[in-house]
CSV table of N, CA and C in Angstrom, one decimal:
chain,number,residue,atom,x,y,z
A,1157,MET,N,-16.7,-17.6,1.6
A,1157,MET,CA,-15.4,-17.3,0.9
A,1157,MET,C,-14.4,-18.4,1.1
A,1158,ASP,N,-13.9,-19.0,0.1
A,1158,ASP,CA,-12.9,-20.0,0.2
A,1158,ASP,C,-11.5,-19.4,0.5
A,1159,VAL,N,-10.7,-20.0,1.3
A,1159,VAL,CA,-9.4,-19.6,1.7
A,1159,VAL,C,-8.4,-20.7,1.5
A,1160,THR,N,-7.3,-20.5,0.9
A,1160,THR,CA,-6.2,-21.5,0.7
A,1160,THR,C,-4.9,-21.0,1.2
A,1161,MET,N,-4.3,-21.8,2.1
A,1161,MET,CA,-3.0,-21.4,2.6
A,1161,MET,C,-2.0,-22.5,2.2
A,1162,ARG,N,-0.8,-22.1,1.7
A,1162,ARG,CA,0.1,-23.1,1.2
A,1162,ARG,C,1.5,-22.9,1.9
A,1163,SER,N,2.1,-24.0,2.1
A,1163,SER,CA,3.5,-24.0,2.6
A,1163,SER,C,4.3,-25.0,1.8
A,1164,ASP,N,5.6,-25.1,2.1
A,1164,ASP,CA,6.4,-26.1,1.4
A,1164,ASP,C,5.9,-27.5,1.5
A,1165,LYS,N,5.2,-27.8,2.6
A,1165,LYS,CA,4.8,-29.2,2.8
A,1165,LYS,C,3.3,-29.4,2.7
A,1166,ASP,N,2.5,-28.4,2.9
A,1166,ASP,CA,1.0,-28.6,3.0
A,1166,ASP,C,0.3,-27.5,2.2
A,1167,THR,N,-1.0,-27.9,1.9
A,1167,THR,CA,-1.9,-26.9,1.4
A,1167,THR,C,-3.2,-27.2,2.2
A,1168,VAL,N,-3.8,-26.1,2.7
A,1168,VAL,CA,-5.0,-26.2,3.5
A,1168,VAL,C,-6.0,-25.3,2.9
A,1169,SER,N,-7.2,-25.8,2.6
A,1169,SER,CA,-8.3,-25.0,2.0
A,1169,SER,C,-9.5,-25.2,2.9
A,1170,PHE,N,-10.2,-24.1,3.1
A,1170,PHE,CA,-11.5,-24.1,3.9
A,1170,PHE,C,-12.4,-23.0,3.5
A,1171,ASN,N,-13.6,-23.1,3.8
A,1171,ASN,CA,-14.6,-22.0,3.6
A,1171,ASN,C,-14.8,-21.3,4.9
A,1172,ARG,N,-14.6,-20.0,5.0
A,1172,ARG,CA,-14.7,-19.3,6.3
A,1172,ARG,C,-16.0,-19.5,7.0
A,1173,LYS,N,-17.1,-19.7,6.3
A,1173,LYS,CA,-18.4,-19.9,6.9
A,1173,LYS,C,-18.6,-21.3,7.6
A,1174,GLU,N,-17.6,-22.2,7.3
A,1174,GLU,CA,-17.8,-23.6,7.8
A,1174,GLU,C,-16.7,-24.0,8.7
A,1175,VAL,N,-16.0,-23.0,9.4
A,1175,VAL,CA,-15.0,-23.4,10.3
A,1175,VAL,C,-15.4,-23.2,11.8
A,1176,ASP,N,-14.8,-23.9,12.7
A,1176,ASP,CA,-15.1,-23.8,14.1
A,1176,ASP,C,-14.5,-22.5,14.7
A,1177,SER,N,-14.9,-22.1,15.9
A,1177,SER,CA,-14.4,-20.8,16.4
A,1177,SER,C,-12.9,-20.8,16.7
A,1178,LEU,N,-12.3,-22.0,17.1
A,1178,LEU,CA,-10.9,-22.0,17.3
A,1178,LEU,C,-10.1,-21.7,16.0
A,1179,SER,N,-10.6,-22.4,14.9
A,1179,SER,CA,-9.9,-22.2,13.6
A,1179,SER,C,-10.2,-20.8,13.1
A,1180,MET,N,-11.4,-20.3,13.4
A,1180,MET,CA,-11.7,-18.9,13.0
A,1180,MET,C,-10.8,-17.9,13.7
A,1181,ASP,N,-10.5,-18.1,15.0
A,1181,ASP,CA,-9.6,-17.2,15.7
A,1181,ASP,C,-8.2,-17.3,15.2
A,1182,ALA,N,-7.8,-18.5,14.9
A,1182,ALA,CA,-6.4,-18.6,14.3
A,1182,ALA,C,-6.3,-17.9,12.9
A,1183,ASP,N,-7.4,-18.1,12.1
A,1183,ASP,CA,-7.4,-17.4,10.8
A,1183,ASP,C,-7.4,-15.9,11.0
A,1184,LYS,N,-8.2,-15.4,11.9
A,1184,LYS,CA,-8.3,-13.9,12.1
A,1184,LYS,C,-6.9,-13.4,12.5
A,1185,GLY,N,-6.2,-14.1,13.4
A,1185,GLY,CA,-4.9,-13.7,13.9
A,1185,GLY,C,-3.9,-13.7,12.7
A,1186,PHE,N,-4.0,-14.8,11.9
A,1186,PHE,CA,-3.1,-14.8,10.7
A,1186,PHE,C,-3.3,-13.7,9.8
A,1187,ILE,N,-4.6,-13.4,9.5
A,1187,ILE,CA,-5.0,-12.4,8.5
A,1187,ILE,C,-4.5,-11.0,9.1
A,1188,ASN,N,-4.7,-10.8,10.4
A,1188,ASN,CA,-4.3,-9.5,11.0
A,1188,ASN,C,-2.8,-9.3,10.9
A,1189,ASP,N,-2.0,-10.3,11.2
A,1189,ASP,CA,-0.6,-10.2,11.2
A,1189,ASP,C,-0.1,-10.1,9.7
A,1190,ALA,N,-0.7,-10.8,8.8
A,1190,ALA,CA,-0.3,-10.7,7.4
A,1190,ALA,C,-0.6,-9.3,6.9
A,1191,TYR,N,-1.7,-8.8,7.3
A,1191,TYR,CA,-2.1,-7.4,6.9
A,1191,TYR,C,-1.1,-6.4,7.3
A,1192,TRP,N,-0.7,-6.4,8.6
A,1192,TRP,CA,0.3,-5.5,9.1
A,1192,TRP,C,1.6,-5.6,8.3
A,1193,LEU,N,2.0,-6.8,8.0
A,1193,LEU,CA,3.2,-7.1,7.3
A,1193,LEU,C,3.2,-6.7,5.8
A,1194,LEU,N,2.1,-6.9,5.2
A,1194,LEU,CA,2.0,-6.8,3.7
A,1194,LEU,C,0.8,-5.9,3.2
A,1195,ALA,N,0.3,-5.0,4.1
A,1195,ALA,CA,-0.8,-4.2,3.7
A,1195,ALA,C,-0.8,-3.5,2.4
A,1196,PRO,N,0.3,-2.9,2.0
A,1196,PRO,CA,0.3,-2.3,0.6
A,1196,PRO,C,0.0,-3.2,-0.5
A,1197,MET,N,0.3,-4.5,-0.4
A,1197,MET,CA,0.1,-5.5,-1.4
A,1197,MET,C,-1.4,-5.8,-1.5
A,1198,HIS,N,-2.2,-5.5,-0.4
A,1198,HIS,CA,-3.6,-5.8,-0.5
A,1198,HIS,C,-4.3,-4.7,-1.4
A,1199,LEU,N,-3.6,-3.6,-1.7
A,1199,LEU,CA,-4.2,-2.7,-2.6
A,1199,LEU,C,-4.4,-3.4,-4.0
A,1200,VAL,N,-3.6,-4.4,-4.3
A,1200,VAL,CA,-3.7,-5.1,-5.6
A,1200,VAL,C,-4.4,-6.4,-5.4
A,1201,TRP,N,-4.1,-7.1,-4.3
A,1201,TRP,CA,-4.6,-8.5,-4.1
A,1201,TRP,C,-6.1,-8.6,-3.8
A,1202,ASP,N,-6.6,-7.7,-3.0
A,1202,ASP,CA,-8.0,-7.8,-2.5
A,1202,ASP,C,-9.1,-7.4,-3.5
A,1203,GLU,N,-10.1,-8.2,-3.5
A,1203,GLU,CA,-11.3,-8.0,-4.3
A,1203,GLU,C,-12.4,-7.3,-3.4
A,1204,GLY,N,-13.4,-6.8,-4.0
A,1204,GLY,CA,-14.5,-6.2,-3.3
A,1204,GLY,C,-14.1,-4.9,-2.6
A,1205,THR,N,-13.2,-4.1,-3.2
A,1205,THR,CA,-12.7,-2.9,-2.6
A,1205,THR,C,-12.9,-1.7,-3.5
A,1206,THR,N,-12.8,-0.6,-2.9
A,1206,THR,CA,-12.8,0.7,-3.7
A,1206,THR,C,-11.5,1.4,-3.4
A,1207,LEU,N,-10.8,1.9,-4.4
A,1207,LEU,CA,-9.6,2.7,-4.2
A,1207,LEU,C,-9.8,4.1,-4.6
A,1208,THR,N,-9.4,5.0,-3.8
A,1208,THR,CA,-9.5,6.5,-4.1
A,1208,THR,C,-8.1,7.1,-3.9
A,1209,VAL,N,-7.6,7.9,-4.9
A,1209,VAL,CA,-6.3,8.5,-4.9
A,1209,VAL,C,-6.4,10.0,-4.7
A,1210,GLN,N,-5.6,10.5,-3.8
A,1210,GLN,CA,-5.5,11.9,-3.6
A,1210,GLN,C,-4.0,12.3,-3.8
A,1211,ASP,N,-3.7,13.2,-4.8
A,1211,ASP,CA,-2.3,13.5,-5.1
A,1211,ASP,C,-1.6,14.2,-4.0
A,1212,THR,N,-2.2,15.0,-3.2
A,1212,THR,CA,-1.5,15.7,-2.1
A,1212,THR,C,-2.4,15.7,-0.9
A,1213,ALA,N,-1.9,15.2,0.2
A,1213,ALA,CA,-2.6,15.1,1.5
A,1213,ALA,C,-1.6,15.3,2.6
A,1214,THR,N,-2.0,15.7,3.8
A,1214,THR,CA,-1.2,15.9,4.9
A,1214,THR,C,-1.2,14.6,5.7
A,1215,ALA,N,0.0,14.0,5.9
A,1215,ALA,CA,0.1,12.8,6.7
A,1215,ALA,C,-0.2,13.1,8.2
A,1216,PRO,N,-0.9,12.2,8.8
A,1216,PRO,CA,-1.4,12.5,10.2
A,1216,PRO,C,-0.4,12.7,11.3
A,1217,MET,N,0.7,12.0,11.2
A,1217,MET,CA,1.7,12.1,12.3
A,1217,MET,C,2.8,13.1,12.0
A,1218,SER,N,3.4,12.9,10.8
A,1218,SER,CA,4.6,13.8,10.5
A,1218,SER,C,4.1,15.2,10.0
A,1219,GLN,N,2.9,15.3,9.6
A,1219,GLN,CA,2.3,16.5,9.0
A,1219,GLN,C,3.0,16.9,7.6
A,1220,GLN,N,3.7,15.9,7.1
A,1220,GLN,CA,4.3,16.1,5.7
A,1220,GLN,C,3.3,16.0,4.6
A,1221,LYS,N,3.5,16.7,3.5
A,1221,LYS,CA,2.7,16.5,2.3
A,1221,LYS,C,3.1,15.2,1.6
A,1222,MET,N,2.2,14.3,1.4
A,1222,MET,CA,2.4,13.1,0.7
A,1222,MET,C,1.2,12.8,-0.2
A,1223,SER,N,1.3,11.7,-1.0
A,1223,SER,CA,0.2,11.3,-1.7
A,1223,SER,C,-0.6,10.3,-0.8
A,1224,LYS,N,-1.9,10.1,-1.1
A,1224,LYS,CA,-2.7,9.3,-0.3
A,1224,LYS,C,-3.6,8.4,-1.2
A,1225,ILE,N,-3.7,7.1,-0.8
A,1225,ILE,CA,-4.6,6.2,-1.5
A,1225,ILE,C,-5.5,5.6,-0.4
A,1226,THR,N,-6.8,5.6,-0.6
A,1226,THR,CA,-7.7,5.1,0.4
A,1226,THR,C,-8.3,3.7,-0.1
A,1227,LEU,N,-8.2,2.7,0.7
A,1227,LEU,CA,-8.7,1.4,0.4
A,1227,LEU,C,-9.9,1.1,1.3
A,1228,THR,N,-11.1,0.9,0.7
A,1228,THR,CA,-12.3,0.7,1.4
A,1228,THR,C,-12.8,-0.7,1.1
A,1229,TYR,N,-13.1,-1.5,2.1
A,1229,TYR,CA,-13.7,-2.8,1.9
A,1229,TYR,C,-15.2,-2.7,1.8
A,1230,ASN,N,-15.7,-3.3,0.7
A,1230,ASN,CA,-17.2,-3.2,0.4
A,1230,ASN,C,-17.9,-4.5,0.8
A,1231,GLY,N,-19.1,-4.4,1.4
A,1231,GLY,CA,-19.9,-5.5,1.6
A,1231,GLY,C,-19.3,-6.8,2.2
A,1232,GLU,N,-19.8,-7.9,1.9
A,1232,GLU,CA,-19.3,-9.2,2.4
A,1232,GLU,C,-17.9,-9.6,2.0
A,1233,GLU,N,-17.4,-9.0,0.9
A,1233,GLU,CA,-16.1,-9.3,0.4
A,1233,GLU,C,-15.0,-8.6,1.2
A,1234,GLY,N,-15.4,-7.9,2.2
A,1234,GLY,CA,-14.4,-7.2,3.0
A,1234,GLY,C,-13.8,-8.0,4.1
A,1235,GLY,N,-13.8,-9.3,4.0
A,1235,GLY,CA,-13.2,-10.1,5.0
A,1235,GLY,C,-13.9,-10.1,6.3
A,1236,TYR,N,-13.1,-10.0,7.4
A,1236,TYR,CA,-13.7,-10.0,8.7
A,1236,TYR,C,-14.2,-8.6,9.1
A,1237,THR,N,-13.8,-7.6,8.4
A,1237,THR,CA,-14.3,-6.3,8.8
A,1237,THR,C,-14.8,-5.5,7.6
A,1238,PRO,N,-15.9,-5.9,7.0
A,1238,PRO,CA,-16.4,-5.2,5.8
A,1238,PRO,C,-16.7,-3.8,6.2
A,1239,GLY,N,-16.5,-2.9,5.3
A,1239,GLY,CA,-16.8,-1.5,5.5
A,1239,GLY,C,-15.6,-0.7,6.0
A,1240,ASP,N,-14.6,-1.4,6.5
A,1240,ASP,CA,-13.4,-0.6,7.0
A,1240,ASP,C,-12.6,0.1,5.9
A,1241,ALA,N,-11.9,1.1,6.3
A,1241,ALA,CA,-11.1,1.8,5.3
A,1241,ALA,C,-9.7,2.1,5.9
A,1242,TYR,N,-8.7,2.1,5.0
A,1242,TYR,CA,-7.3,2.4,5.3
A,1242,TYR,C,-6.8,3.5,4.4
A,1243,ASP,N,-6.3,4.5,5.0
A,1243,ASP,CA,-5.7,5.6,4.2
A,1243,ASP,C,-4.1,5.4,4.3
A,1244,PHE,N,-3.6,5.2,3.1
A,1244,PHE,CA,-2.1,4.9,3.0
A,1244,PHE,C,-1.5,6.2,2.5
A,1245,PHE,N,-0.5,6.8,3.3
A,1245,PHE,CA,0.2,8.0,2.9
A,1245,PHE,C,1.6,7.5,2.4
A,1246,TYR,N,1.9,7.9,1.2
A,1246,TYR,CA,3.2,7.4,0.6
A,1246,TYR,C,4.0,8.5,0.0
A,1247,ASP,N,5.3,8.3,-0.1
A,1247,ASP,CA,6.2,9.3,-0.5
A,1247,ASP,C,6.4,9.2,-2.0
A,1248,ASP,N,7.4,10.0,-2.6
A,1248,ASP,CA,7.6,10.1,-4.0
A,1248,ASP,C,8.2,8.8,-4.6
A,1249,GLU,N,8.7,7.9,-3.7
A,1249,GLU,CA,9.2,6.6,-4.1
A,1249,GLU,C,8.1,5.5,-3.9
A,1250,TYR,N,6.9,5.9,-3.7
A,1250,TYR,CA,5.8,5.0,-3.5
A,1250,TYR,C,5.9,4.1,-2.3
A,1251,MET,N,6.6,4.5,-1.3
A,1251,MET,CA,6.8,3.8,0.0
A,1251,MET,C,5.8,4.3,1.0
A,1252,VAL,N,5.0,3.5,1.5
A,1252,VAL,CA,4.0,3.9,2.6
A,1252,VAL,C,4.8,4.3,3.8
A,1253,ARG,N,4.5,5.5,4.3
A,1253,ARG,CA,5.2,6.0,5.5
A,1253,ARG,C,4.3,6.1,6.7
A,1254,GLU,N,3.0,6.3,6.5
A,1254,GLU,CA,2.0,6.3,7.6
A,1254,GLU,C,0.7,5.8,7.0
A,1255,TRP,N,-0.1,5.3,8.0
A,1255,TRP,CA,-1.5,5.0,7.5
A,1255,TRP,C,-2.5,5.3,8.6
A,1256,ILE,N,-3.7,5.4,8.2
A,1256,ILE,CA,-4.8,5.5,9.1
A,1256,ILE,C,-5.8,4.3,8.9
A,1257,TYR,N,-6.2,3.7,10.0
A,1257,TYR,CA,-7.2,2.7,10.0
A,1257,TYR,C,-8.5,3.3,10.5
A,1258,ARG,N,-9.6,3.2,9.7
A,1258,ARG,CA,-10.9,3.8,10.1
A,1258,ARG,C,-11.9,2.6,10.1
A,1259,ARG,N,-12.3,2.2,11.3
A,1259,ARG,CA,-13.3,1.1,11.4
A,1259,ARG,C,-14.6,1.6,10.9
A,1260,GLY,N,-15.2,0.8,10.0
A,1260,GLY,CA,-16.5,1.2,9.5
A,1260,GLY,C,-16.5,2.4,8.6
A,1261,ASN,N,-15.3,2.8,8.1
A,1261,ASN,CA,-15.1,4.0,7.2
A,1261,ASN,C,-15.7,5.3,7.8
A,1262,VAL,N,-15.6,5.4,9.1
A,1262,VAL,CA,-16.0,6.7,9.7
A,1262,VAL,C,-14.9,7.8,9.5
A,1263,SER,N,-15.3,9.0,9.7
A,1263,SER,CA,-14.3,10.1,9.4
A,1263,SER,C,-13.2,10.1,10.5
A,1264,GLU,N,-13.5,9.8,11.7
A,1264,GLU,CA,-12.4,9.8,12.8
A,1264,GLU,C,-11.6,8.5,12.7
A,1265,TYR,N,-10.3,8.6,12.9
A,1265,TYR,CA,-9.5,7.4,12.7
A,1265,TYR,C,-9.6,6.5,14.0
A,1266,SER,N,-9.5,5.2,13.8
A,1266,SER,CA,-9.4,4.2,14.9
A,1266,SER,C,-8.0,4.0,15.3
A,1267,MET,N,-7.1,4.1,14.4
A,1267,MET,CA,-5.6,3.9,14.7
A,1267,MET,C,-4.8,4.6,13.6
A,1268,VAL,N,-3.7,5.1,14.0
A,1268,VAL,CA,-2.7,5.7,13.0
A,1268,VAL,C,-1.4,5.2,13.5
A,1269,THR,N,-0.6,4.8,12.5
A,1269,THR,CA,0.8,4.4,12.8
A,1269,THR,C,1.8,4.8,11.6
A,1270,THR,N,3.0,4.7,12.0
A,1270,THR,CA,4.1,4.9,10.9
A,1270,THR,C,4.3,3.5,10.2
A,1271,TRP,N,5.0,3.6,9.1
A,1271,TRP,CA,5.5,2.5,8.4
A,1271,TRP,C,7.0,2.8,8.2
A,1272,GLU,N,7.9,2.1,8.9
A,1272,GLU,CA,9.3,2.5,8.9
A,1272,GLU,C,10.2,1.2,9.0
A,1273,ASP,N,11.5,1.5,9.0
A,1273,ASP,CA,12.5,0.4,9.0
A,1273,ASP,C,12.3,-0.6,7.9
A,1274,TYR,N,12.2,0.0,6.7
A,1274,TYR,CA,12.0,-0.9,5.5
A,1274,TYR,C,13.3,-1.7,5.3
A,1275,LYS,N,13.1,-3.0,4.9
A,1275,LYS,CA,14.2,-3.8,4.5
A,1275,LYS,C,13.8,-4.5,3.2
A,1276,ASP,N,14.8,-4.8,2.4
A,1276,ASP,CA,14.6,-5.4,1.1
A,1276,ASP,C,14.8,-6.9,1.2
A,1277,TYR,N,13.7,-7.7,0.9
A,1277,TYR,CA,13.7,-9.1,0.9
A,1277,TYR,C,13.5,-9.6,-0.5
A,1278,LYS,N,14.7,-9.9,-1.2
A,1278,LYS,CA,14.6,-10.4,-2.5
A,1278,LYS,C,13.8,-9.6,-3.4
A,1279,GLY,N,13.9,-8.2,-3.3
A,1279,GLY,CA,13.2,-7.3,-4.1
A,1279,GLY,C,11.9,-6.8,-3.6
A,1280,ILE,N,11.5,-7.4,-2.5
A,1280,ILE,CA,10.2,-7.0,-1.8
A,1280,ILE,C,10.6,-6.1,-0.6
A,1281,LYS,N,10.2,-4.9,-0.6
A,1281,LYS,CA,10.4,-4.0,0.5
A,1281,LYS,C,9.3,-4.1,1.5
A,1282,ILE,N,9.7,-4.4,2.8
A,1282,ILE,CA,8.7,-4.6,3.8
A,1282,ILE,C,9.1,-3.7,5.0
A,1283,ALA,N,8.1,-3.0,5.5
A,1283,ALA,CA,8.3,-2.1,6.7
A,1283,ALA,C,8.2,-3.1,7.9
A,1284,ALA,N,9.2,-3.1,8.7
A,1284,ALA,CA,9.2,-4.0,9.9
A,1284,ALA,C,8.8,-3.4,11.2
A,1285,ASP,N,8.5,-2.1,11.1
A,1285,ASP,CA,8.3,-1.3,12.4
A,1285,ASP,C,7.1,-0.4,12.2
A,1286,HIS,N,6.2,-0.3,13.1
A,1286,HIS,CA,5.0,0.5,13.1
A,1286,HIS,C,4.8,1.1,14.5
A,1287,LYS,N,4.7,2.5,14.5
A,1287,LYS,CA,4.6,3.2,15.8
A,1287,LYS,C,3.4,4.1,15.8
A,1288,ALA,N,2.7,4.1,16.9
A,1288,ALA,CA,1.5,5.1,17.0
A,1288,ALA,C,2.0,6.3,17.8
A,1289,PRO,N,1.3,7.4,17.7
A,1289,PRO,CA,1.7,8.6,18.5
A,1289,PRO,C,1.8,8.3,20.0
A,1290,GLU,N,2.8,8.9,20.6
A,1290,GLU,CA,3.0,8.8,22.1
A,1290,GLU,C,3.2,7.3,22.5
A,1291,ASP,N,3.8,6.5,21.6
A,1291,ASP,CA,4.0,5.1,21.9
A,1291,ASP,C,2.8,4.3,22.4
A,1292,ALA,N,1.6,4.7,21.9
A,1292,ALA,CA,0.4,4.0,22.3
A,1292,ALA,C,0.5,2.6,21.7
A,1293,VAL,N,1.1,2.4,20.6
A,1293,VAL,CA,1.3,1.1,19.9
A,1293,VAL,C,2.7,1.1,19.3
A,1294,HIS,N,3.4,-0.1,19.5
A,1294,HIS,CA,4.6,-0.3,18.8
A,1294,HIS,C,4.6,-1.7,18.4
A,1295,LEU,N,4.3,-1.9,17.1
A,1295,LEU,CA,4.3,-3.3,16.5
A,1295,LEU,C,5.4,-3.4,15.6
A,1296,TYR,N,6.2,-4.5,15.7
A,1296,TYR,CA,7.3,-4.8,14.9
A,1296,TYR,C,7.5,-6.2,14.6
A,1297,PHE,N,8.1,-6.5,13.5
A,1297,PHE,CA,8.4,-7.9,13.0
A,1297,PHE,C,9.9,-8.2,13.0
A,1298,THR,N,10.2,-9.4,13.4
A,1298,THR,CA,11.6,-9.9,13.4
A,1298,THR,C,11.6,-11.2,12.6
A,1299,ASP,N,12.8,-11.6,12.2
A,1299,ASP,CA,13.0,-12.8,11.5
A,1299,ASP,C,12.2,-13.0,10.3
A,1300,ILE,N,12.0,-11.9,9.5
A,1300,ILE,CA,11.2,-12.0,8.3
A,1300,ILE,C,12.1,-12.7,7.2
A,1301,ALA,N,11.5,-13.6,6.5
A,1301,ALA,CA,12.1,-14.3,5.4
A,1301,ALA,C,11.2,-14.5,4.3
A,1302,VAL,N,11.7,-14.4,3.1
A,1302,VAL,CA,11.0,-14.5,1.8
A,1302,VAL,C,11.5,-15.7,1.1
A,1303,LYS,N,10.7,-16.7,0.8
A,1303,LYS,CA,11.1,-17.9,0.1
A,1303,LYS,C,10.6,-17.8,-1.3
A,1304,THR,N,11.4,-18.2,-2.3
A,1304,THR,CA,10.9,-18.2,-3.7
A,1304,THR,C,11.1,-19.6,-4.3
A,1305,GLU,N,10.3,-19.9,-5.3
A,1305,GLU,CA,10.5,-21.1,-5.9
A,1305,GLU,C,11.6,-21.0,-7.0
A,1306,GLU,N,12.5,-21.9,-6.9
A,1306,GLU,CA,13.7,-21.7,-7.8
A,1306,GLU,C,13.8,-23.0,-8.7
């Protein structure tokens, strides 16, 4: 799979199967962080996936009734973790409020967190804060910026 990363000054392209372990580790870290920051956008961006919608489901942490969409990565097109699944629980305004990560698409969850502290960045709403039950995980982003071509 070919990957291209662009910045204001550089464009870097590579094939994941042809990179050394240091580059692979850096790419995995970038992909992981980008996924936490922009996961809802992967519902549209990613190929080799299956989407399943459930109109009403109980969110795992708040126990509130929400809508749920499940994103499952199929085969080799599933990036570094093919077969994994994510259950996104979203409100009436289509904002993700909680999610479940299920490694290998098993029925038991591997991780569950909130999606909160949404901020608007030039029309893009991003959740900057994610918390797991009993403070097992608290992942947050600071200094987020969105640049547009003008």
